[in-house]
């Protein structure tokens, strides 16, 4: 067990080192970033580079916010962030567009409303139990690293109704759970879910794409809309400032 833990820590440290090299390269030279990172992230050639505070993703001083409303899709788990640290980034992005609206808050969703309503809740897992797991694993202290500014600008591949026809514009900050802090919470939720008799194939702890929604013109978009917010979503580089 100790040997396995040591290998996992080493792998995470190596992944973080590669990530830092990539971020350093793209902060100064996009071609260098492409060479250093094997071309894994593709940016729009005309996209600007955005900046935001180095402590924007540090939420240890931000109170935990519970979402446990008794209505469809009213319960989920999030890492709450300080919106004040993202406000200038939103304004900088909107200055290039002019049509975005903001929720006036910032967070990273850890357990989505559909995951809870459709998978976890039917198996008897309560949102209170999920929140207790999050507290035990220090959710608000989870360590995240910025990856890029993601953008979707197009039509949905499978609109649910005529209201979803036409184009959508959405910007998010894509982040990396490089230390596995959020994934470990999801893994503990899986253990509880399986203990309650849940079907494991319906909940994949690693199957999530952490991000901070920054702004949109019509509404936020989700995997249920066919939108995936990983590195594939990248539009522009991001770097941090003091």
Backbone as numpy.savetxt, mean C-alpha at the origin, in Angstrom:
# Nx Ny Nz CAx CAy CAz Cx Cy Cz
14.76 -23.91 13.82 13.93 -22.71 13.82 14.80 -21.45 13.82
15.86 -21.42 14.70 16.74 -20.27 14.78 17.46 -20.04 13.46
17.90 -21.15 12.82 18.59 -21.04 11.55 17.67 -20.46 10.49
16.40 -20.91 10.45 15.43 -20.41 9.48 15.18 -18.93 9.70
15.07 -18.52 10.97 14.84 -17.11 11.28 16.01 -16.26 10.82
17.23 -16.79 11.01 18.42 -16.05 10.58 18.46 -15.87 9.08
18.07 -16.91 8.34 18.04 -16.83 6.88 17.01 -15.81 6.43
15.85 -15.80 7.10 14.79 -14.84 6.75 15.26 -13.41 6.97
15.90 -13.18 8.11 16.41 -11.83 8.41 17.43 -11.41 7.37
18.34 -12.33 7.00 19.36 -12.03 5.99 18.72 -11.69 4.65
17.68 -12.46 4.29 16.99 -12.21 3.01 16.33 -10.85 3.01
15.70 -10.48 4.13 15.05 -9.18 4.23 16.07 -8.05 4.17
17.21 -8.24 4.82 18.26 -7.22 4.78 18.80 -7.05 3.37
18.98 -8.15 2.65 19.46 -8.10 1.28 18.45 -7.39 0.39
17.17 -7.71 0.57 16.13 -7.07 -0.23 16.11 -5.57 0.03
16.30 -5.22 1.31 16.31 -3.79 1.65 17.51 -3.10 1.02
18.68 -3.75 1.02 19.89 -3.17 0.43 19.67 -2.92 -1.06
19.10 -3.88 -1.77 18.82 -3.72 -3.19 17.86 -2.56 -3.40
16.85 -2.48 -2.53 15.87 -1.41 -2.63 16.54 -0.05 -2.47
17.43 0.09 -1.48 18.10 1.36 -1.22 18.96 1.75 -2.41
19.68 0.78 -2.99 20.50 1.05 -4.17 19.64 1.58 -5.31
18.50 0.94 -5.52 17.61 1.36 -6.59 17.08 2.77 -6.36
16.67 3.04 -5.11 16.13 4.35 -4.79 17.19 5.44 -4.94
18.41 5.15 -4.53 19.50 6.12 -4.65 19.78 6.41 -6.12
19.77 5.37 -6.92 20.03 5.55 -8.35 18.96 6.38 -9.01
17.70 6.06 -8.76 16.63 6.77 -9.45 16.51 8.21 -8.98
17.00 8.50 -7.76 16.95 9.87 -7.27 17.87 10.78 -8.06
18.91 10.20 -8.69 19.87 11.01 -9.41 19.86 10.77 -10.92
19.47 9.57 -11.31 19.58 9.23 -12.73 18.68 8.06 -13.05
17.68 8.28 -13.91 16.74 7.20 -14.22 17.41 6.06 -14.95
18.39 6.38 -15.82 19.07 5.31 -16.54 19.89 4.47 -15.57
20.49 5.12 -14.57 21.24 4.38 -13.55 20.31 3.46 -12.78
19.12 3.95 -12.51 18.14 3.13 -11.80 17.77 1.90 -12.62
17.60 2.12 -13.91 17.26 1.00 -14.80 18.38 -0.04 -14.79
19.64 0.44 -14.86 20.77 -0.48 -14.87 20.93 -1.20 -13.55
20.74 -0.48 -12.42 20.93 -1.06 -11.10 19.86 -2.06 -10.74
18.65 -1.79 -11.19 17.50 -2.58 -10.75 16.99 -3.54 -11.82
17.74 -3.69 -12.89 17.34 -4.64 -13.91 16.10 -4.23 -14.66
15.79 -2.92 -14.64 14.64 -2.45 -15.39 13.33 -2.89 -14.79
13.29 -3.27 -13.50 12.07 -3.78 -12.89 10.97 -2.76 -12.77
11.34 -1.48 -12.61 10.35 -0.41 -12.51 10.40 0.42 -13.77
9.25 0.62 -14.38 9.15 1.39 -15.62 8.38 2.67 -15.32
9.03 3.82 -15.56 8.39 5.11 -15.35 7.98 5.72 -16.69
6.97 6.58 -16.65 6.64 7.35 -17.85 7.82 8.27 -18.16
8.27 8.31 -19.41 9.48 9.09 -19.73 9.35 10.58 -19.46
8.13 11.11 -19.48 7.94 12.55 -19.27 7.45 12.87 -17.86
7.44 11.88 -16.96 6.95 12.11 -15.61 7.98 12.87 -14.77
7.53 13.84 -13.96 8.46 14.54 -13.07 8.84 13.66 -11.89
9.86 14.06 -11.16 10.22 13.40 -9.92 9.60 14.17 -8.77
8.89 13.46 -7.89 8.22 14.10 -6.77 9.01 13.86 -5.48
8.74 14.70 -4.48 9.42 14.59 -3.20 8.40 14.67 -2.07
8.74 14.04 -0.95 7.90 14.15 0.24 8.77 13.94 1.47
8.28 14.33 2.67 9.12 14.28 3.88 9.62 12.87 4.20
10.83 12.80 4.71 11.45 11.50 4.99 10.71 10.74 6.08
9.95 11.46 6.94 9.25 10.79 8.03 7.76 10.58 7.75
7.35 10.78 6.49 5.92 10.68 6.17 5.35 9.30 6.43
6.15 8.26 6.28 5.68 6.90 6.48 5.92 6.39 7.90
6.45 7.25 8.75 6.67 6.91 10.16 5.40 7.22 10.93
4.70 6.19 11.39 3.40 6.40 12.04 3.41 6.02 13.52
4.60 5.88 14.11 4.64 5.45 15.51 3.99 6.48 16.44
3.94 7.76 15.99 3.34 8.80 16.81 1.91 9.14 16.40
1.35 8.33 15.50 -0.02 8.55 15.01 -0.95 7.54 15.68
-2.06 7.97 16.27 -2.96 7.03 16.96 -3.56 6.00 16.00
-3.73 4.79 16.51 -4.42 3.74 15.76 -5.88 4.15 15.55
-6.39 3.93 14.36 -7.78 4.29 14.04 -8.55 3.02 13.69
-9.58 2.73 14.47 -10.39 1.53 14.26 -11.46 1.77 13.20
-11.69 0.75 12.38 -12.79 0.78 11.40 -13.58 -0.51 11.60
-14.66 -0.41 12.34 -15.47 -1.59 12.66 -16.96 -1.24 12.60
-17.37 -0.66 11.49 -18.76 -0.26 11.34 -19.62 -1.44 10.93
-20.82 -1.49 11.47 -21.74 -2.59 11.20 -22.54 -2.30 9.93
-21.85 -2.34 8.81 -22.46 -2.15 7.49 -21.56 -2.84 6.47
-22.07 -3.11 5.27 -21.23 -3.77 4.26 -19.96 -2.97 3.98
-18.85 -3.66 4.02 -17.53 -3.09 3.75 -17.17 -1.95 4.71
-17.73 -2.00 5.91 -17.44 -0.98 6.90 -16.34 -1.36 7.87
-15.84 -2.59 7.77 -14.79 -3.05 8.69 -13.54 -3.44 7.91
-12.41 -2.91 8.35 -11.13 -3.23 7.72 -10.01 -2.78 8.66
-8.78 -3.12 8.29 -7.63 -2.78 9.12 -6.70 -1.88 8.32
-6.26 -0.78 8.96 -5.35 0.12 8.28 -4.24 0.59 9.21
-3.11 0.90 8.61 -2.04 1.62 9.30 -2.29 3.09 9.03
-2.61 3.84 10.06 -2.97 5.24 9.91 -1.71 6.11 9.86
-1.67 7.01 8.89 -0.54 7.91 8.70 -0.99 9.36 8.93
-0.02 10.25 9.04 -0.32 11.67 9.21 -0.55 12.32 7.86
-1.76 12.80 7.62 -2.07 13.42 6.33 -1.26 14.70 6.13
-0.95 15.40 7.22 -0.20 16.65 7.11 1.13 16.44 6.39
1.71 15.24 6.54 3.01 14.95 5.93 2.87 14.60 4.44
1.64 14.42 3.98 1.39 14.09 2.57 0.74 15.24 1.80
0.33 16.26 2.51 -0.45 17.32 1.88 0.30 18.04 0.76
1.57 18.33 0.98 2.36 19.01 -0.05 2.56 18.12 -1.27
2.71 16.82 -1.05 2.85 15.88 -2.17 1.58 15.87 -3.00
0.43 15.83 -2.33 -0.84 15.89 -3.06 -0.93 17.17 -3.88
-0.57 18.30 -3.28 -0.65 19.58 -4.00 0.29 19.61 -5.20
1.49 19.02 -5.04 2.45 19.00 -6.14 1.93 18.16 -7.31
1.32 17.02 -6.99 0.76 16.17 -8.05 -0.44 16.87 -8.69
-1.31 17.43 -7.88 -2.50 18.08 -8.41 -2.15 19.30 -9.25
-1.01 19.93 -8.98 -0.58 21.07 -9.77 -0.32 20.68 -11.22
-0.03 19.38 -11.45 0.21 18.89 -12.81 -1.08 18.44 -13.48
-2.15 18.36 -12.69 -3.42 17.83 -13.20 -4.57 18.83 -13.03
-4.77 19.23 -11.77 -5.77 20.25 -11.47 -7.17 19.75 -11.22
-7.38 18.43 -11.30 -8.75 17.89 -11.17 -8.89 16.89 -10.04
-7.86 16.73 -9.22 -7.87 15.68 -8.20 -8.58 16.12 -6.94
-9.21 15.18 -6.29 -9.77 15.39 -4.97 -9.05 14.49 -3.98
-8.97 14.93 -2.74 -8.28 14.18 -1.69 -9.27 13.84 -0.59
-9.05 12.72 0.08 -9.89 12.35 1.22 -9.53 13.17 2.47
-8.39 13.81 2.45 -7.96 14.56 3.62 -7.42 13.68 4.73
-7.02 12.48 4.40 -6.41 11.55 5.35 -5.47 10.63 4.59
-4.60 9.93 5.33 -3.64 9.03 4.70 -3.55 7.74 5.48
-3.50 6.62 4.77 -3.39 5.32 5.43 -2.91 4.27 4.44
-2.49 3.14 4.99 -2.19 1.95 4.19 -3.16 0.86 4.65
-3.95 0.34 3.74 -4.89 -0.72 4.09 -4.13 -2.04 4.24
-4.38 -2.72 5.35 -3.69 -3.99 5.64 -4.63 -5.18 5.43
-5.87 -5.06 5.88 -6.92 -6.03 5.59 -8.04 -5.26 4.90
-8.38 -5.61 3.67 -9.35 -4.83 2.91 -10.78 -5.16 3.33
-11.72 -4.26 3.08 -13.13 -4.55 3.38 -13.65 -5.83 2.72
-13.36 -6.07 1.42 -13.81 -7.35 0.83 -13.18 -8.57 1.48
-11.90 -8.49 1.85 -11.27 -9.63 2.53 -11.99 -9.94 3.83
-12.36 -8.89 4.56 -13.03 -9.13 5.83 -14.45 -9.62 5.62
-15.23 -8.91 4.81 -16.65 -9.25 4.65 -16.87 -10.60 3.96
-16.05 -10.89 2.96 -16.30 -12.06 2.13 -15.55 -13.31 2.57
-14.46 -13.14 3.32 -13.62 -14.29 3.67 -13.50 -14.48 5.18
-13.00 -13.48 5.87 -12.68 -13.64 7.29 -13.91 -13.68 8.18
-14.82 -12.75 7.99 -16.02 -12.68 8.82 -16.88 -13.94 8.71
-17.12 -14.48 7.51 -17.92 -15.71 7.42 -17.32 -16.89 8.17
-16.00 -16.87 8.39 -15.34 -17.95 9.12 -15.37 -17.72 10.63
-15.94 -16.59 11.05 -16.06 -16.32 12.47 -14.93 -15.48 13.06
-14.10 -14.89 12.20 -13.04 -14.00 12.67 -13.62 -12.61 12.82
-13.49 -12.01 13.99 -14.06 -10.68 14.22 -13.02 -9.60 13.95
-13.50 -8.40 13.65 -12.60 -7.28 13.41 -11.85 -6.93 14.70
-12.50 -7.15 15.84 -11.84 -6.89 17.11 -10.63 -7.80 17.31
-10.77 -9.06 16.89 -9.64 -9.99 17.00 -8.51 -9.58 16.06
-8.86 -9.11 14.88 -7.85 -8.66 13.92 -7.11 -7.44 14.48
-7.87 -6.51 15.06 -7.25 -5.32 15.63 -6.34 -5.66 16.80
-6.71 -6.67 17.58 -5.86 -7.09 18.70 -4.55 -7.67 18.18
-4.61 -8.44 17.11 -3.39 -8.96 16.48 -2.52 -7.79 16.02
-3.16 -6.79 15.42 -2.42 -5.63 14.92 -1.73 -4.89 16.06
-2.42 -4.74 17.18 -1.81 -4.06 18.33 -0.64 -4.86 18.89
-0.80 -6.18 18.98 0.26 -7.03 19.51 1.51 -6.97 18.62
1.30 -6.74 17.33 2.43 -6.68 16.38 2.80 -5.24 16.02
2.33 -4.28 16.83 2.73 -2.88 16.69 2.49 -2.35 15.28
1.25 -2.42 14.84 0.90 -1.97 13.49 1.36 -0.55 13.22
1.14 0.35 14.19 1.50 1.75 13.95 3.02 1.97 13.90
3.76 0.96 14.27 5.21 1.04 14.16 5.76 0.31 12.95
4.87 -0.16 12.07 5.31 -0.90 10.88 6.21 -0.02 10.01
7.28 -0.64 9.52 8.29 0.08 8.73 8.03 -0.09 7.24
7.88 1.01 6.55 7.60 1.01 5.13 8.63 1.85 4.39
8.82 1.54 3.12 9.72 2.32 2.28 8.98 2.76 1.02
9.19 4.00 0.57 8.53 4.45 -0.66 9.13 3.78 -1.89
8.30 3.51 -2.86 8.75 2.89 -4.11 8.63 3.87 -5.28
7.44 4.44 -5.45 7.21 5.34 -6.57 5.85 6.00 -6.42
5.56 6.93 -7.32 4.21 7.46 -7.47 3.52 6.61 -8.54
2.41 6.00 -8.17 1.65 5.19 -9.12 0.52 6.02 -9.72
0.18 5.71 -10.95 -0.92 6.42 -11.61 -1.72 5.47 -12.48
-3.04 5.61 -12.44 -3.91 4.96 -13.41 -4.64 6.06 -14.15
-4.60 6.01 -15.46 -5.27 7.00 -16.30 -5.88 6.28 -17.49
-7.11 5.81 -17.30 -7.74 5.03 -18.37 -9.11 4.53 -17.97
-9.61 3.59 -18.75 -10.93 3.01 -18.51 -10.78 1.69 -17.76
-11.78 1.35 -16.97 -11.73 0.11 -16.21 -11.89 -1.09 -17.14
-11.15 -2.17 -16.88 -11.26 -3.35 -17.75 -12.58 -4.08 -17.60
-13.25 -3.93 -16.43 -14.53 -4.59 -16.22 -15.45 -3.68 -15.38
-15.99 -2.63 -16.01 -16.87 -1.72 -15.27 -18.11 -2.44 -14.74
-18.44 -2.16 -13.48 -19.56 -2.84 -12.84 -20.90 -2.30 -13.31
-20.92 -1.08 -13.79 -22.16 -0.46 -14.26 -21.82 0.68 -15.20
-22.85 1.29 -15.76 -22.63 2.43 -16.66 -21.98 3.58 -15.92
-22.19 3.66 -14.62 -21.58 4.73 -13.82 -20.06 4.64 -13.83
-19.54 3.45 -14.13 -18.10 3.25 -14.17 -17.53 3.30 -15.58
-18.32 3.75 -16.54 -17.80 3.89 -17.90 -16.98 5.17 -17.99
-16.21 5.30 -19.06 -15.36 6.47 -19.20 -14.02 6.27 -18.53
-13.25 7.33 -18.42 -11.90 7.24 -17.89 -11.84 7.65 -16.42
-10.82 7.13 -15.75 -10.55 7.45 -14.36 -9.10 7.91 -14.24
-8.85 8.78 -13.27 -7.50 9.23 -12.99 -7.24 9.05 -11.49
-6.17 8.37 -11.16 -5.87 8.02 -9.77 -4.37 8.06 -9.54
-3.96 8.65 -8.41 -2.55 8.68 -8.01 -2.41 8.09 -6.61
-1.36 7.29 -6.42 -1.06 6.71 -5.11 0.45 6.69 -4.91
0.84 6.65 -3.65 2.24 6.38 -3.32 2.36 4.88 -3.10
3.11 4.20 -3.94 3.36 2.78 -3.77 4.45 2.61 -2.72
4.23 1.72 -1.76 5.21 1.50 -0.69 5.59 0.03 -0.63
6.73 -0.23 0.00 7.22 -1.60 0.13 7.27 -2.01 1.59
6.73 -3.17 1.88 6.77 -3.76 3.23 8.06 -4.55 3.35
9.21 -3.84 3.26 10.50 -4.51 3.10 10.91 -5.34 4.31
10.41 -5.00 5.48 10.75 -5.76 6.68 9.68 -6.80 7.02
8.62 -6.86 6.23 7.57 -7.85 6.44 6.67 -7.56 7.62
6.65 -6.33 8.12 5.84 -6.01 9.30 4.35 -6.18 9.03
3.88 -5.69 7.90 2.46 -5.82 7.58 2.12 -7.26 7.18
3.03 -7.89 6.46 2.80 -9.28 6.06 2.70 -10.19 7.27
3.49 -9.92 8.29 3.44 -10.77 9.49 2.10 -10.65 10.19
1.49 -9.47 10.16 0.16 -9.30 10.73 -0.85 -10.12 9.93
-0.76 -10.05 8.62 -1.66 -10.82 7.77 -1.45 -12.33 7.97
-0.21 -12.75 8.21 0.05 -14.17 8.45 -0.59 -14.64 9.76
-0.58 -13.77 10.78 -1.23 -14.12 12.04 -2.74 -14.19 11.87
-3.28 -13.32 11.05 -4.71 -13.37 10.75 -5.05 -14.67 10.03
-4.18 -15.11 9.12 -4.39 -16.39 8.44 -4.43 -17.54 9.44
-3.54 -17.53 10.42 -3.51 -18.60 11.42 -4.84 -18.67 12.17
-5.36 -17.51 12.56 -6.64 -17.47 13.26 -7.77 -17.92 12.33
-7.73 -17.48 11.12 -8.74 -17.86 10.12 -8.76 -19.37 9.89
-7.59 -19.98 9.75 -7.52 -21.43 9.55 -7.96 -22.17 10.82
-7.63 -21.61 11.97 -8.05 -22.22 13.23 -9.56 -22.27 13.35
-10.23 -21.28 12.75 -11.69 -21.23 12.77 -12.32 -22.08 11.67
-11.50 -22.75 10.90 -12.02 -23.61 9.85 -12.07 -22.97 8.49
-11.46 -21.80 8.34 -11.48 -21.12 7.05 -10.68 -21.84 5.99
-11.09 -21.71 4.75 -10.41 -22.33 3.62 -9.21 -21.47 3.23
-8.01 -22.04 3.41 -6.78 -21.28 3.21 -6.62 -20.66 1.85
-7.16 -21.30 0.82 -7.00 -20.79 -0.54 -7.68 -19.44 -0.75
-8.55 -19.06 0.18 -9.31 -17.80 0.01 -8.61 -16.58 0.61
-7.53 -16.80 1.36 -6.84 -15.67 1.97 -5.34 -15.87 1.86
-4.68 -15.02 1.10 -3.24 -15.11 0.87 -2.55 -13.94 1.57
-1.82 -14.19 2.66 -1.19 -13.09 3.39 -0.29 -12.20 2.53
0.42 -12.81 1.58 1.32 -12.02 0.73 0.60 -11.37 -0.44
-0.68 -11.66 -0.60 -1.43 -11.14 -1.74 -2.05 -9.79 -1.50
-1.20 -8.79 -1.24 -1.72 -7.43 -1.10 -0.68 -6.45 -1.61
-1.13 -5.25 -1.94 -0.30 -4.26 -2.59 -0.35 -2.96 -1.78
0.53 -2.81 -0.77 0.45 -1.64 0.11 0.70 -0.33 -0.64
-0.10 0.66 -0.35 -0.01 1.96 -1.02 -0.76 3.00 -0.20
-0.51 4.24 -0.50 -1.23 5.35 0.11 -1.96 6.09 -1.00
-3.28 6.06 -1.00 -4.03 6.79 -2.02 -3.86 8.28 -1.78
-3.45 9.00 -2.85 -3.19 10.43 -2.74 -4.33 11.28 -3.29
-4.85 10.91 -4.45 -5.92 11.69 -5.04 -6.51 11.01 -6.26
-7.74 11.38 -6.58 -8.43 10.80 -7.73 -9.44 11.81 -8.25
-9.88 11.60 -9.50 -10.85 12.54 -10.07 -12.29 12.12 -9.83
-12.56 10.81 -9.76 -13.93 10.33 -9.60 -14.10 9.52 -8.30
-13.29 8.48 -8.14 -13.30 7.68 -6.93 -12.03 6.86 -6.87
-11.77 6.27 -5.72 -10.64 5.37 -5.58 -10.94 4.09 -6.36
-9.90 3.38 -6.73 -10.04 2.14 -7.49 -9.32 1.01 -6.77
-9.82 -0.22 -6.95 -9.35 -1.35 -6.16 -9.11 -2.57 -7.06
-8.59 -3.63 -6.45 -8.37 -4.86 -7.22 -9.67 -5.39 -7.80
-10.78 -5.14 -7.09 -12.09 -5.57 -7.60 -12.44 -4.86 -8.91
-11.82 -3.70 -9.15 -12.00 -2.97 -10.41 -11.01 -3.43 -11.47
-10.09 -4.31 -11.07 -9.05 -4.76 -11.99 -7.78 -3.93 -11.92
-7.64 -3.13 -10.85 -6.48 -2.25 -10.70 -5.55 -2.80 -9.64
-4.28 -3.02 -10.00 -3.27 -3.55 -9.08 -2.20 -2.49 -8.84
-1.90 -2.24 -7.57 -1.07 -1.10 -7.21 0.28 -1.53 -6.65
0.98 -2.33 -7.43 2.35 -2.70 -7.10 3.31 -1.87 -7.93
4.54 -2.37 -8.14 5.51 -1.64 -8.95 5.05 -1.50 -10.40
4.14 -2.38 -10.83 3.55 -2.27 -12.17 2.79 -0.97 -12.36
2.37 -0.38 -11.25 1.54 0.82 -11.19 2.39 2.09 -11.28
3.72 1.94 -11.22 4.62 3.10 -11.13 4.50 4.02 -12.34
4.48 5.30 -12.04 4.39 6.36 -13.05 5.58 7.31 -12.96
5.95 7.71 -11.71 7.00 8.69 -11.52 7.88 8.33 -10.33
9.15 8.71 -10.37 10.04 8.47 -9.21 9.66 9.36 -8.02
10.07 8.92 -6.84 9.83 9.67 -5.61 11.12 9.68 -4.80
11.40 10.80 -4.15 12.52 10.80 -3.21 12.10 11.57 -1.97
12.82 11.34 -0.88 12.46 11.95 0.40 13.32 13.16 0.68
12.77 14.08 1.46 13.48 15.28 1.87 13.46 15.40 3.38
14.37 16.14 3.96 14.42 16.33 5.40 13.50 17.46 5.83
